[in-house]
Short mmCIF file of C-alpha atoms in Angstrom, two decimals:
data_model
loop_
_atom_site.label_atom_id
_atom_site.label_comp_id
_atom_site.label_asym_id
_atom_site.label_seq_id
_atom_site.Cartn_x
_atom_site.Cartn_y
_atom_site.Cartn_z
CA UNK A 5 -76.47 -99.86 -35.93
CA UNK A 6 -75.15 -101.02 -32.81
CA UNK A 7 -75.62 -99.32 -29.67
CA UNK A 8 -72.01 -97.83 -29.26
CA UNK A 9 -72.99 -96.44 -32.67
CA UNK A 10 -76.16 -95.10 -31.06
CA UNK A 11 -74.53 -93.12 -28.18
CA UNK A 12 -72.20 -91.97 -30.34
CA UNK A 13 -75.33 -89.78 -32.94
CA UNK A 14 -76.45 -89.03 -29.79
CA UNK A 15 -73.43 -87.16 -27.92
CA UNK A 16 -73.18 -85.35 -31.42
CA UNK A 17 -76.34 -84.21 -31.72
CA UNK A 18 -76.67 -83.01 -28.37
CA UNK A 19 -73.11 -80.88 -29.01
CA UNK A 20 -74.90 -79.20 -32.09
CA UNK A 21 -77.71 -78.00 -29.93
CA UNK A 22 -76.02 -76.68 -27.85
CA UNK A 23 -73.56 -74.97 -30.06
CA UNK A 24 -76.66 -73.52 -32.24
CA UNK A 25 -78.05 -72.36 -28.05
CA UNK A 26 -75.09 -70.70 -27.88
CA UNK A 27 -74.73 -69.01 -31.12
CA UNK A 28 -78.29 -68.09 -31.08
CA UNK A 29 -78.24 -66.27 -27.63
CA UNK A 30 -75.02 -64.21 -29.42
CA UNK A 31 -77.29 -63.14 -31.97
CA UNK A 32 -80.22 -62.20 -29.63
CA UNK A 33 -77.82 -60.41 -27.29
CA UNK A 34 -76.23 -57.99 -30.10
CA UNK A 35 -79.27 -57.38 -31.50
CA UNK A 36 -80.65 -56.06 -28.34
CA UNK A 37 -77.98 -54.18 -27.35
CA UNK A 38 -78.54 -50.19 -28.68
CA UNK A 39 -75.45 -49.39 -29.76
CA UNK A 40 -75.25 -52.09 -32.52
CA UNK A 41 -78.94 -52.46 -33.42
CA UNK A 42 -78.31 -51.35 -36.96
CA UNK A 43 -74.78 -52.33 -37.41
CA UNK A 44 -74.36 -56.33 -38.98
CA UNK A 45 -73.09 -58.73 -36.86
CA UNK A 46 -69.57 -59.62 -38.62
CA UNK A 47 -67.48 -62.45 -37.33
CA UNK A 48 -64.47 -61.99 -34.78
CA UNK A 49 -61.46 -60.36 -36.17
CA UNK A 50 -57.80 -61.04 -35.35
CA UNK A 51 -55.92 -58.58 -32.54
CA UNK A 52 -54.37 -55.87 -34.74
CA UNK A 53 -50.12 -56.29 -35.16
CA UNK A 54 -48.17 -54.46 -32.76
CA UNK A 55 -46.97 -51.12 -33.53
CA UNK A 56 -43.19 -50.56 -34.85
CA UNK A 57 -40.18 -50.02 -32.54
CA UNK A 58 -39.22 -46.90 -32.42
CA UNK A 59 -36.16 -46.11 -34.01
CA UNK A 60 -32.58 -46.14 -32.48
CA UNK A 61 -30.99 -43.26 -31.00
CA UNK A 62 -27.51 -43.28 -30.07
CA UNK A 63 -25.86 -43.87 -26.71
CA UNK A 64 -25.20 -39.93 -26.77
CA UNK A 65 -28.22 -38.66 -27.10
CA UNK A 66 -31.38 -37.69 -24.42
CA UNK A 67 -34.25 -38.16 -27.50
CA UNK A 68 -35.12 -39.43 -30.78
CA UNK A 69 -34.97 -35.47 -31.84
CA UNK A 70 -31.15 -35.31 -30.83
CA UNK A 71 -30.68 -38.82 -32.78
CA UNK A 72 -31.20 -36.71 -35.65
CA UNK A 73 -28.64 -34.30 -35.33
CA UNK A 74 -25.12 -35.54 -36.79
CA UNK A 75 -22.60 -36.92 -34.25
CA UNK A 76 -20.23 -34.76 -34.58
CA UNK A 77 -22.66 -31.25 -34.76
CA UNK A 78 -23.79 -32.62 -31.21
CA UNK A 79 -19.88 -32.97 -29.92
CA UNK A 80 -18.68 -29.77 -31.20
CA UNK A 81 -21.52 -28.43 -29.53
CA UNK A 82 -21.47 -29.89 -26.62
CA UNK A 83 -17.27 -28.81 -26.32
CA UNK A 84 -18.41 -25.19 -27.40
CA UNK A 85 -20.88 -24.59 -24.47
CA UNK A 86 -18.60 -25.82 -21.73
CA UNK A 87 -15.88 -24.03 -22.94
CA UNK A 88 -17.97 -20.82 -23.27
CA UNK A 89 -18.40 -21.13 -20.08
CA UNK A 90 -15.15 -22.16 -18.20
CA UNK A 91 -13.75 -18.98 -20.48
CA UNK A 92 -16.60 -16.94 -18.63
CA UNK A 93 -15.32 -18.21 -15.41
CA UNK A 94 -11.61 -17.50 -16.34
CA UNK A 95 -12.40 -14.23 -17.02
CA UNK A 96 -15.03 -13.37 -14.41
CA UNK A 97 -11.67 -14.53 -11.88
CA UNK A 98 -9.35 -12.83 -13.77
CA UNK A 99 -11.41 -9.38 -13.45
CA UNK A 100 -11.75 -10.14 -9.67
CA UNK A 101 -8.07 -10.60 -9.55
CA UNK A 102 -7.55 -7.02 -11.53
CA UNK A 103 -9.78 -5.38 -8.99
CA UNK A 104 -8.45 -6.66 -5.85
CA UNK A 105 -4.47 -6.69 -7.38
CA UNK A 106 -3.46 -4.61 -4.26
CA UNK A 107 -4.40 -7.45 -2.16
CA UNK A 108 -4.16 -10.06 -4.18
CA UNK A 109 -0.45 -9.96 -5.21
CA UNK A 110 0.77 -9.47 -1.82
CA UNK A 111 -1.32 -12.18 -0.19
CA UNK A 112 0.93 -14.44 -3.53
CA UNK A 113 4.21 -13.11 -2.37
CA UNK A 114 3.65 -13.74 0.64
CA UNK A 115 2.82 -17.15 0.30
CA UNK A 116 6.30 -17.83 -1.75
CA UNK A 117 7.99 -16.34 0.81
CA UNK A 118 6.30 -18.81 3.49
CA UNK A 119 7.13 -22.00 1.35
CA UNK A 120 10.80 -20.53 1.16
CA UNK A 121 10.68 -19.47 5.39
CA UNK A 122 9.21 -22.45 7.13
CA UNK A 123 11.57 -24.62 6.67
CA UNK A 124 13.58 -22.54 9.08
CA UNK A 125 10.16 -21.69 11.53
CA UNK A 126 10.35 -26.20 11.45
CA UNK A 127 13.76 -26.11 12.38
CA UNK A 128 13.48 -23.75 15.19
CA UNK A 129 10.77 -25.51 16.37
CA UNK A 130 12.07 -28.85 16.89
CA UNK A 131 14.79 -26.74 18.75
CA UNK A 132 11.92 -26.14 21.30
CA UNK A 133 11.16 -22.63 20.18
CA UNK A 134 7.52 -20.97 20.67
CA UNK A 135 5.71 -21.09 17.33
CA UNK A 136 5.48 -17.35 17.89
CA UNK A 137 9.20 -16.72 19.13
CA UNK A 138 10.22 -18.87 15.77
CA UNK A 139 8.39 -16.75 13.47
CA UNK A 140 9.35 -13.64 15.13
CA UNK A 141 13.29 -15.12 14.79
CA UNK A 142 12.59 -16.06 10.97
CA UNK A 143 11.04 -12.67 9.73
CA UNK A 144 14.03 -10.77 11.56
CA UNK A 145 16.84 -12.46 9.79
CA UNK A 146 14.38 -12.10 6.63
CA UNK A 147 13.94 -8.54 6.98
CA UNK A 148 17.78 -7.79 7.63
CA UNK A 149 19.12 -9.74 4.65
CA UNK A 150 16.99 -7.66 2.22
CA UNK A 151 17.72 -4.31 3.96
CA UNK A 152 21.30 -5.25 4.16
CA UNK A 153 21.92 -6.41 0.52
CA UNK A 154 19.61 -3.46 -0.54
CA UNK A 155 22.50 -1.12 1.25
CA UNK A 156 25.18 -2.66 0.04
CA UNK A 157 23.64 -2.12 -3.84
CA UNK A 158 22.74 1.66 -3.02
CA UNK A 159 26.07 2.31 -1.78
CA UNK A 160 27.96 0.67 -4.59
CA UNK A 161 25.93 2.68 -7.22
CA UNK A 162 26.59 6.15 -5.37
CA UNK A 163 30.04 5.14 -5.41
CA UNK A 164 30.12 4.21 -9.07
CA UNK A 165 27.91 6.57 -10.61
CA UNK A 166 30.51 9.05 -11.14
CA UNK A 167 31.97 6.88 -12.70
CA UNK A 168 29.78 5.65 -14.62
CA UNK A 169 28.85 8.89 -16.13
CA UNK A 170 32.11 9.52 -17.23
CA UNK A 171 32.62 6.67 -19.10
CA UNK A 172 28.99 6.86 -20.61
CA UNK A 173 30.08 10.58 -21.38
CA UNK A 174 33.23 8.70 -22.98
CA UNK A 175 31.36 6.57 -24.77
CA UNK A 176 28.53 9.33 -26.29
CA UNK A 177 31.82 10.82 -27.48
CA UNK A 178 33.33 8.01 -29.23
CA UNK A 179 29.96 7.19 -31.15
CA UNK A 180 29.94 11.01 -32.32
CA UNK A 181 33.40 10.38 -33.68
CA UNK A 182 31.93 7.34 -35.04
CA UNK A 183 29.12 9.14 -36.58
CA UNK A 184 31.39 11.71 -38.65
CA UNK A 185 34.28 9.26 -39.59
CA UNK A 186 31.77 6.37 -40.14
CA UNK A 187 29.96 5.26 -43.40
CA UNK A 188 27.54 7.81 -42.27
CA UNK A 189 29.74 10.76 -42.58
CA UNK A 190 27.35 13.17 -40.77
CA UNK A 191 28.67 16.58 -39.94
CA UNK A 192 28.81 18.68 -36.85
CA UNK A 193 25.64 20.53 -37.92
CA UNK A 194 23.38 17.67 -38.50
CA UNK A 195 24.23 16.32 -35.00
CA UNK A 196 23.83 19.54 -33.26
CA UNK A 197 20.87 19.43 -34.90
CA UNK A 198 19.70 16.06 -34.08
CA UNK A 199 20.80 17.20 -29.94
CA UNK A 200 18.67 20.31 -29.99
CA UNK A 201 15.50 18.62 -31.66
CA UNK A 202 16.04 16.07 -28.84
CA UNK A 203 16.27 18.47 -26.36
CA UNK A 204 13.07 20.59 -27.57
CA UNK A 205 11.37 17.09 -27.49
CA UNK A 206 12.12 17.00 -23.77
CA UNK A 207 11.25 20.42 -23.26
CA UNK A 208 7.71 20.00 -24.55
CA UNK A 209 7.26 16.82 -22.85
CA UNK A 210 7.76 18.25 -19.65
CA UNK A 211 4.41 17.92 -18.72
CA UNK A 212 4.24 14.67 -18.84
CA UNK A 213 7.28 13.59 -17.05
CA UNK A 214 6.43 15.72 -14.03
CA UNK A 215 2.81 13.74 -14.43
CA UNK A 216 5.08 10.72 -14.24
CA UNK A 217 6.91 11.73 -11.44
CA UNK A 218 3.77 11.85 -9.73
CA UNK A 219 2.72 8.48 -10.80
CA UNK A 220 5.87 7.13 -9.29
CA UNK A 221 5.52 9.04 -6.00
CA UNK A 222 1.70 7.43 -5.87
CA UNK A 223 3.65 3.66 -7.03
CA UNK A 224 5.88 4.20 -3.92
CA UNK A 225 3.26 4.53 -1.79
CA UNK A 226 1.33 1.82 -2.94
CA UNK A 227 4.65 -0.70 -2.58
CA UNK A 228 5.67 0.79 1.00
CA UNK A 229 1.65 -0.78 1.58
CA UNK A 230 1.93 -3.52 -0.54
CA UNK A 231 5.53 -4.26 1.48
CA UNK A 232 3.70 -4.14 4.98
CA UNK A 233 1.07 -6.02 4.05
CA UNK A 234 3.55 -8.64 2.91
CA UNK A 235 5.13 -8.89 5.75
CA UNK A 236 1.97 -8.95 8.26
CA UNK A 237 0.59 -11.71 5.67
CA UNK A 238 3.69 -13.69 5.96
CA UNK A 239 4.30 -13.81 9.34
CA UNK A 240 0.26 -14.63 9.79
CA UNK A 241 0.81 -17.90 7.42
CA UNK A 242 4.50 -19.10 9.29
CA UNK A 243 2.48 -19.00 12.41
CA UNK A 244 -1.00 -19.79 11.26
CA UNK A 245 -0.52 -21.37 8.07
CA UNK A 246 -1.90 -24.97 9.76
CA UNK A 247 -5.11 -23.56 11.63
CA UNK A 248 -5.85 -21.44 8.24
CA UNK A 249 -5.85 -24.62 5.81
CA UNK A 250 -7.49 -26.21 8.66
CA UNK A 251 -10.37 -23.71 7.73
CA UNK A 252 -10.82 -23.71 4.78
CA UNK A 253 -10.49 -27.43 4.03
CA UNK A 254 -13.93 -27.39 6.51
CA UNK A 255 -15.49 -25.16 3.57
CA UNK A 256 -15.72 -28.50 1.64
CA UNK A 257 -18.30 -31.35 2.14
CA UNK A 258 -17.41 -34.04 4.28
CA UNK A 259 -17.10 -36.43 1.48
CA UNK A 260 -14.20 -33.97 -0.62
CA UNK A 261 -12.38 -33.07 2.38
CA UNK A 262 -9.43 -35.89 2.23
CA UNK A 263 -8.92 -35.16 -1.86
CA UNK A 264 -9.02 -31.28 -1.11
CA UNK A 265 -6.35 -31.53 1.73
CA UNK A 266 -4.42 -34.52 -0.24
CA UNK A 267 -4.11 -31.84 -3.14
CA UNK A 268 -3.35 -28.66 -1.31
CA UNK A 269 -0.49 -30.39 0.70
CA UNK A 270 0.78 -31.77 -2.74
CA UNK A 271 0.77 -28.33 -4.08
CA UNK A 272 2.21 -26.75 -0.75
CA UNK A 273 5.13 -29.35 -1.26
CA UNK A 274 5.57 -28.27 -5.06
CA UNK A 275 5.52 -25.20 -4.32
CA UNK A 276 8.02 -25.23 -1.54
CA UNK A 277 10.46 -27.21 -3.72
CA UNK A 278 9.85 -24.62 -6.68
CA UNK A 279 10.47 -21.49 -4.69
CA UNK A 280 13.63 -22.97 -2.57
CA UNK A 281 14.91 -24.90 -5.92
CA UNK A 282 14.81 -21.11 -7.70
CA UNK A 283 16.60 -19.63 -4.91
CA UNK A 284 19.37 -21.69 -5.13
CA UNK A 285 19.42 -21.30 -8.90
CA UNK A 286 19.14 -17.88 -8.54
CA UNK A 287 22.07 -17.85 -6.14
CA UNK A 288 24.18 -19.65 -8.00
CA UNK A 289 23.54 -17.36 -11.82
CA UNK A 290 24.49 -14.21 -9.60
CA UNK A 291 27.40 -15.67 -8.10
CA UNK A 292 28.92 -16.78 -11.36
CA UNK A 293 27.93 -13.58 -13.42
CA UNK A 294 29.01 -11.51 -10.02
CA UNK A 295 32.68 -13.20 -10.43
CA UNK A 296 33.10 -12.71 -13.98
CA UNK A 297 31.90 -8.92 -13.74
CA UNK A 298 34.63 -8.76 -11.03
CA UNK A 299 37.16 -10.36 -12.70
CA UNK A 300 36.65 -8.08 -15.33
CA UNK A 301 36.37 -5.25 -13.15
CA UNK A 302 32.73 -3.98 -14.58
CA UNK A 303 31.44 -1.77 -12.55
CA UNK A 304 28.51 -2.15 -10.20
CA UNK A 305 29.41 -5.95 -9.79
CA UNK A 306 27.81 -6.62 -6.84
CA UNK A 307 24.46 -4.34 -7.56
CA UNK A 308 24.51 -6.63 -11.50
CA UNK A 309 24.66 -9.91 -9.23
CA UNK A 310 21.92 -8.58 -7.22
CA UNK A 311 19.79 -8.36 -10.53
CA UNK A 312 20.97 -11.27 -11.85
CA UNK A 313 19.71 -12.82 -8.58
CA UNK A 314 16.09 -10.97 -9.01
CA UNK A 315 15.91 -11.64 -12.50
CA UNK A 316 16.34 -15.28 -12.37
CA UNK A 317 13.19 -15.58 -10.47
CA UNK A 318 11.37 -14.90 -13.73
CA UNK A 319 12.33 -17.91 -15.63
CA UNK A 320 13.51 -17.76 -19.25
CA UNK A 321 13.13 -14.45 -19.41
CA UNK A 322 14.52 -12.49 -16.72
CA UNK A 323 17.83 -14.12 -16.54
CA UNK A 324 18.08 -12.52 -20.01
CA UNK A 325 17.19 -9.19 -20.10
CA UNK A 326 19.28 -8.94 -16.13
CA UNK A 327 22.50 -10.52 -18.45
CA UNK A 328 21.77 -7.60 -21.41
CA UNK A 329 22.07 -4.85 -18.57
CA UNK A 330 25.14 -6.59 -17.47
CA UNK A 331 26.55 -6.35 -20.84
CA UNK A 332 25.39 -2.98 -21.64
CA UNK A 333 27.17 -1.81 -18.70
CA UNK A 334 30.26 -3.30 -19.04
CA UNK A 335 30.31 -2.10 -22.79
CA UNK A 336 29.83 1.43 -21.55
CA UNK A 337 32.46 1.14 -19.07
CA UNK A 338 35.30 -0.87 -20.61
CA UNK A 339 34.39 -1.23 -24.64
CA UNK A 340 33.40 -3.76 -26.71
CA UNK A 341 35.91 -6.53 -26.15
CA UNK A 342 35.31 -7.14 -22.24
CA UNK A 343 31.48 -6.63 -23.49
CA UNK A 344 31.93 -9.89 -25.48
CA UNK A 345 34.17 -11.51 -22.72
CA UNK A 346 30.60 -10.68 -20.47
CA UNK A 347 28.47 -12.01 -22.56
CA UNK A 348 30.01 -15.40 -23.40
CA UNK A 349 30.30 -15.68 -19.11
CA UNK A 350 26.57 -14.88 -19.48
CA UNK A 351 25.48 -17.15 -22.01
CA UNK A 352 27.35 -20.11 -20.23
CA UNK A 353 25.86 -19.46 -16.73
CA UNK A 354 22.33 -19.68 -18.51
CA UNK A 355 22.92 -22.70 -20.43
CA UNK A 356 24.67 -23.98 -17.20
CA UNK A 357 21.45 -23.28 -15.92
CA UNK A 358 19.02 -24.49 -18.35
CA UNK A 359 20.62 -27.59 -18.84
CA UNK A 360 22.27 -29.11 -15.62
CA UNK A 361 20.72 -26.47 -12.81
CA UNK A 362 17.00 -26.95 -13.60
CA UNK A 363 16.84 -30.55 -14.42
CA UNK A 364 18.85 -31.60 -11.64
CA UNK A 365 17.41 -29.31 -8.84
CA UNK A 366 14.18 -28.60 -9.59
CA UNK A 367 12.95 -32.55 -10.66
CA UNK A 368 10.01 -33.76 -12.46
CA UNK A 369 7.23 -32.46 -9.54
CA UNK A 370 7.75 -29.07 -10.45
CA UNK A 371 8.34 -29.66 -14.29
CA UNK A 372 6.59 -27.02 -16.81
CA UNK A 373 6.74 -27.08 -20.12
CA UNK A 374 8.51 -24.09 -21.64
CA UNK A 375 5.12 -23.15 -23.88
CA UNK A 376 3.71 -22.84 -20.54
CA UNK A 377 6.32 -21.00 -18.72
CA UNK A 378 6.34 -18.24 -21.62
CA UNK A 379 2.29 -18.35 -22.13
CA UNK A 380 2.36 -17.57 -17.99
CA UNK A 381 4.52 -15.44 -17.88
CA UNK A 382 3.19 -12.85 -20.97
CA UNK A 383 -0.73 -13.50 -18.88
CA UNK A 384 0.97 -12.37 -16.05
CA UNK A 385 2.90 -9.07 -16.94
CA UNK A 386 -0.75 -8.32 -18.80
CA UNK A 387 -2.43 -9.01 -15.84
CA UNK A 388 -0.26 -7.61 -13.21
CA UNK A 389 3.32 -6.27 -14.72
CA UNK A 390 6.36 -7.62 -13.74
CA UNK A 391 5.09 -8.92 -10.06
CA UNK A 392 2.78 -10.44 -12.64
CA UNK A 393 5.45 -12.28 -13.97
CA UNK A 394 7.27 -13.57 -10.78
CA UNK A 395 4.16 -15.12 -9.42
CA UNK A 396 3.13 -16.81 -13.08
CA UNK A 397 4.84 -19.55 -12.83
CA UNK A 398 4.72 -20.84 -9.45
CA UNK A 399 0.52 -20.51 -9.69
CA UNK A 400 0.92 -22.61 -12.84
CA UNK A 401 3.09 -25.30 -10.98
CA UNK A 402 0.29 -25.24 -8.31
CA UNK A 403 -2.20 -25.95 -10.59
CA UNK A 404 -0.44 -28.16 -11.98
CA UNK A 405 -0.19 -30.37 -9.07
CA UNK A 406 -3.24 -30.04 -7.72
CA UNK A 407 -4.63 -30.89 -10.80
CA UNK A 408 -2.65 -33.90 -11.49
CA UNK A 409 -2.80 -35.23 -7.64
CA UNK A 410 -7.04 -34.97 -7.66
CA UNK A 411 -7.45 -37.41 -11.29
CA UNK A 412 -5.17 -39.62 -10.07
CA UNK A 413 -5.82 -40.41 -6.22
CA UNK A 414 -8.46 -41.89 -5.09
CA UNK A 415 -9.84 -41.40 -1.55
CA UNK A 416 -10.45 -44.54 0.91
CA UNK A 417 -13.86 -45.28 2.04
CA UNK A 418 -14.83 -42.99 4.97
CA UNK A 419 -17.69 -43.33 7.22
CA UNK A 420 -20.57 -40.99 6.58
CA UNK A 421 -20.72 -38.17 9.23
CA UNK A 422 -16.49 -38.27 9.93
CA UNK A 423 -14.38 -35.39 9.50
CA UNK A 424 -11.34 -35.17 7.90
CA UNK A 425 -8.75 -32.75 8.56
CA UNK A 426 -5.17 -32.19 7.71
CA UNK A 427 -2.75 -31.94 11.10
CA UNK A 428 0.56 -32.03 9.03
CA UNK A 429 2.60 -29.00 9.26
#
């Protein structure tokens, strides 16, 4: 063996006592240690495997509980809750609204009647007028127009009543004639006896229309109040109007201040070009009903154009039933022929309306969908009767608006701590 050879046995031998050292002071050490004297020594085991991933929940969902719950269940659910509650809301306002209708429906007219005034408070104004002076100006001419046209109507219909009656009298007369000579063939007896049962029914139900006189004395009252708090309301918001949306845009966080103002002038604007875009609608169905009433010498022309002029601020449906009274009238008071001659001026003024009028004055910022006009419209005669009605549709165009201006715009980055505030008119 050579001597490489020899260092080589050497350097192994000296590994394998030291590996038995080692192993042996192991042995010693868990034998001696007390709690694994009596347990054997086994040899090292490998780590244990990791445990499982859990599984996989979906994108939607909080926990692996709600993973288990179908997709769909967990929409339908989630759509249910939040509409539960926005009808909640709807109806908690709604209530409110019922409650405080006194207040709250002439604090709406007046507003339409602002968006139709102050474009005439701006004129005066750049004329150098006071704000105050201007206002004063506006709600004068206002406030004579009405009285005035409302004297004009009362003292046609005192004039024509007369009238009127006779020709009503005429005509309860002719369908009496019509009634015996008629397929019907009724005699003398049976509608004597038809009058007196109707008169008994009016004799018994006395009661109840003195009641309703009384109702109407008490509706007077409350529309003289409603009618000054109109006008105190609307001469507040021509003056005012800036300062008070000044206000109440500073009810908002800093940070929602430029959308709220970007929206409410947006829906000041729409409603401005809704209420003066009626108006001249309005104007121009009266005026065209007014001169075929007068051409076929119906009358009450001029009160008829007056409600023809009311009734188109109710869209759809008040152009309607103001063009049936027309009718009804002129069938009374000059038969059935001029009755059809009224109703085919009528019909075209409305279609002249619905067709050229709207489209062309009112534009696509103040466009409704007729399923909306007519679902507004029935809410609001529930809600609030025919002043219901009138202020439907312009809340819905608001809305509308507003709604449409604050998903689509986008306000610029402002500095923390600045605040925003409208200073347009």
């Amino acid at each position: 063996m050579g001597r490489f050879q020899k260092v080589q046995a050497s350097l192994r031998r000296a590994y394998r006592a030291g590996r038995d050292s080692v192993r042996a002071a192991r042995v010693a050490r868990e034998v001696s240690s007390p709690g694994d004297r009596f347990q054997p020594v086994l040899p090292e085991a490998e780590p244990p495997p990791p445990p499982p991933p859990p599984p996989p929940t979906h994108p939607s969902t909080a926990s692996r509980d709600d993973a288990d719950v179908p997709y769909s269940l967990r929409i339908s659910a989630a759509w249910s809750w939040r509409l539960l509650v926005l009808a909640i809301a709807i109806y908690g306002v709604v209530r409110v609204i019922g409650i405080l209708r006194f207040v709250v429906i002439p604090l709406a007219i007046a507003l339409l009647l602002t968006a139709f005034l102050s474009p005439a408070v701006g004129w005066l104004l750049r004329a150098r007028l006071h704000r105050t002076l201007a206002t004063v100006v506006v709600m004068i001419c206002g406030v004579a127009a009405v009285a005035g046209t409302l004297t004009l109507v009362v003292n046609e219909f005192v004039a024509g009543a007369p009238q009127l009656g006779a020709d009503a009298a005429k005509g309860i007369k002719q369908i009496q004639n019509w009634l015996q000579t008629g397929p019907l063939h009724m005699s003398d007896a049976q509608i004597n006896r038809y009058v007196d049962e109707a008169q008994s029914w009016i004799t018994d139900n006395s009661s109840r229309v003195t009641s309703g006189a009384l109702a109407t004395a008490a509706t007077v009252a409350e529309v003289l109040t409603a009618a000054l708090l109109v006008m105190f309301s609307t001469f507040f918001f021509l003056r005012d109007g800036r300062k008070i949306w000044r206000f109440i845009v500073r009810l908002f966080p800093v940070g929602a201040r430029w959308r709220i103002d970007d929206a409410g002038q947006a829906s000041w604007s729409a409603l401005g070009s809704y209420v003066r875009a009626t108006v001249l609608v309005a104007f121009i169905d009266a005026l065209g009903i007014g001169i075929a009433l007068m051409i076929c010498r119906i009358p009450f022309a001029f009160a008829l154009a007056a409600l023809v002029f009311l009734g188109a601020f109710i869209p759809i449906v008040g152009a309607t039933l103001s063009g049936a009274v027309a009718v009804l009238v002129a069938l009374v008071a000059q038969g059935p022929i001029v009755a059809l001659i009224v109703l085919g001026a009528v019909i075209g003024v409305q279609q002249l309306e619905g067709h050229v009028l709207q489209p062309l004055i009112m534009g696509r910022a103040v466009a409704i969908h007729p399923l909306a006009v007519i679902v507004g419209i029935a809410s609001g005669v529930v809600i609030a009767g025919i002043v219901g009605a009138l202020i439907a549709v312009p809340l819905i165009a608001v809305l509308n608006t507003a709604i449409r201006r604050l998903n689509k715009r986008r306000p610029p980055s402002i500095p923390p701590g600045v605040e925003v505030v409208s200073t347009r008119e």
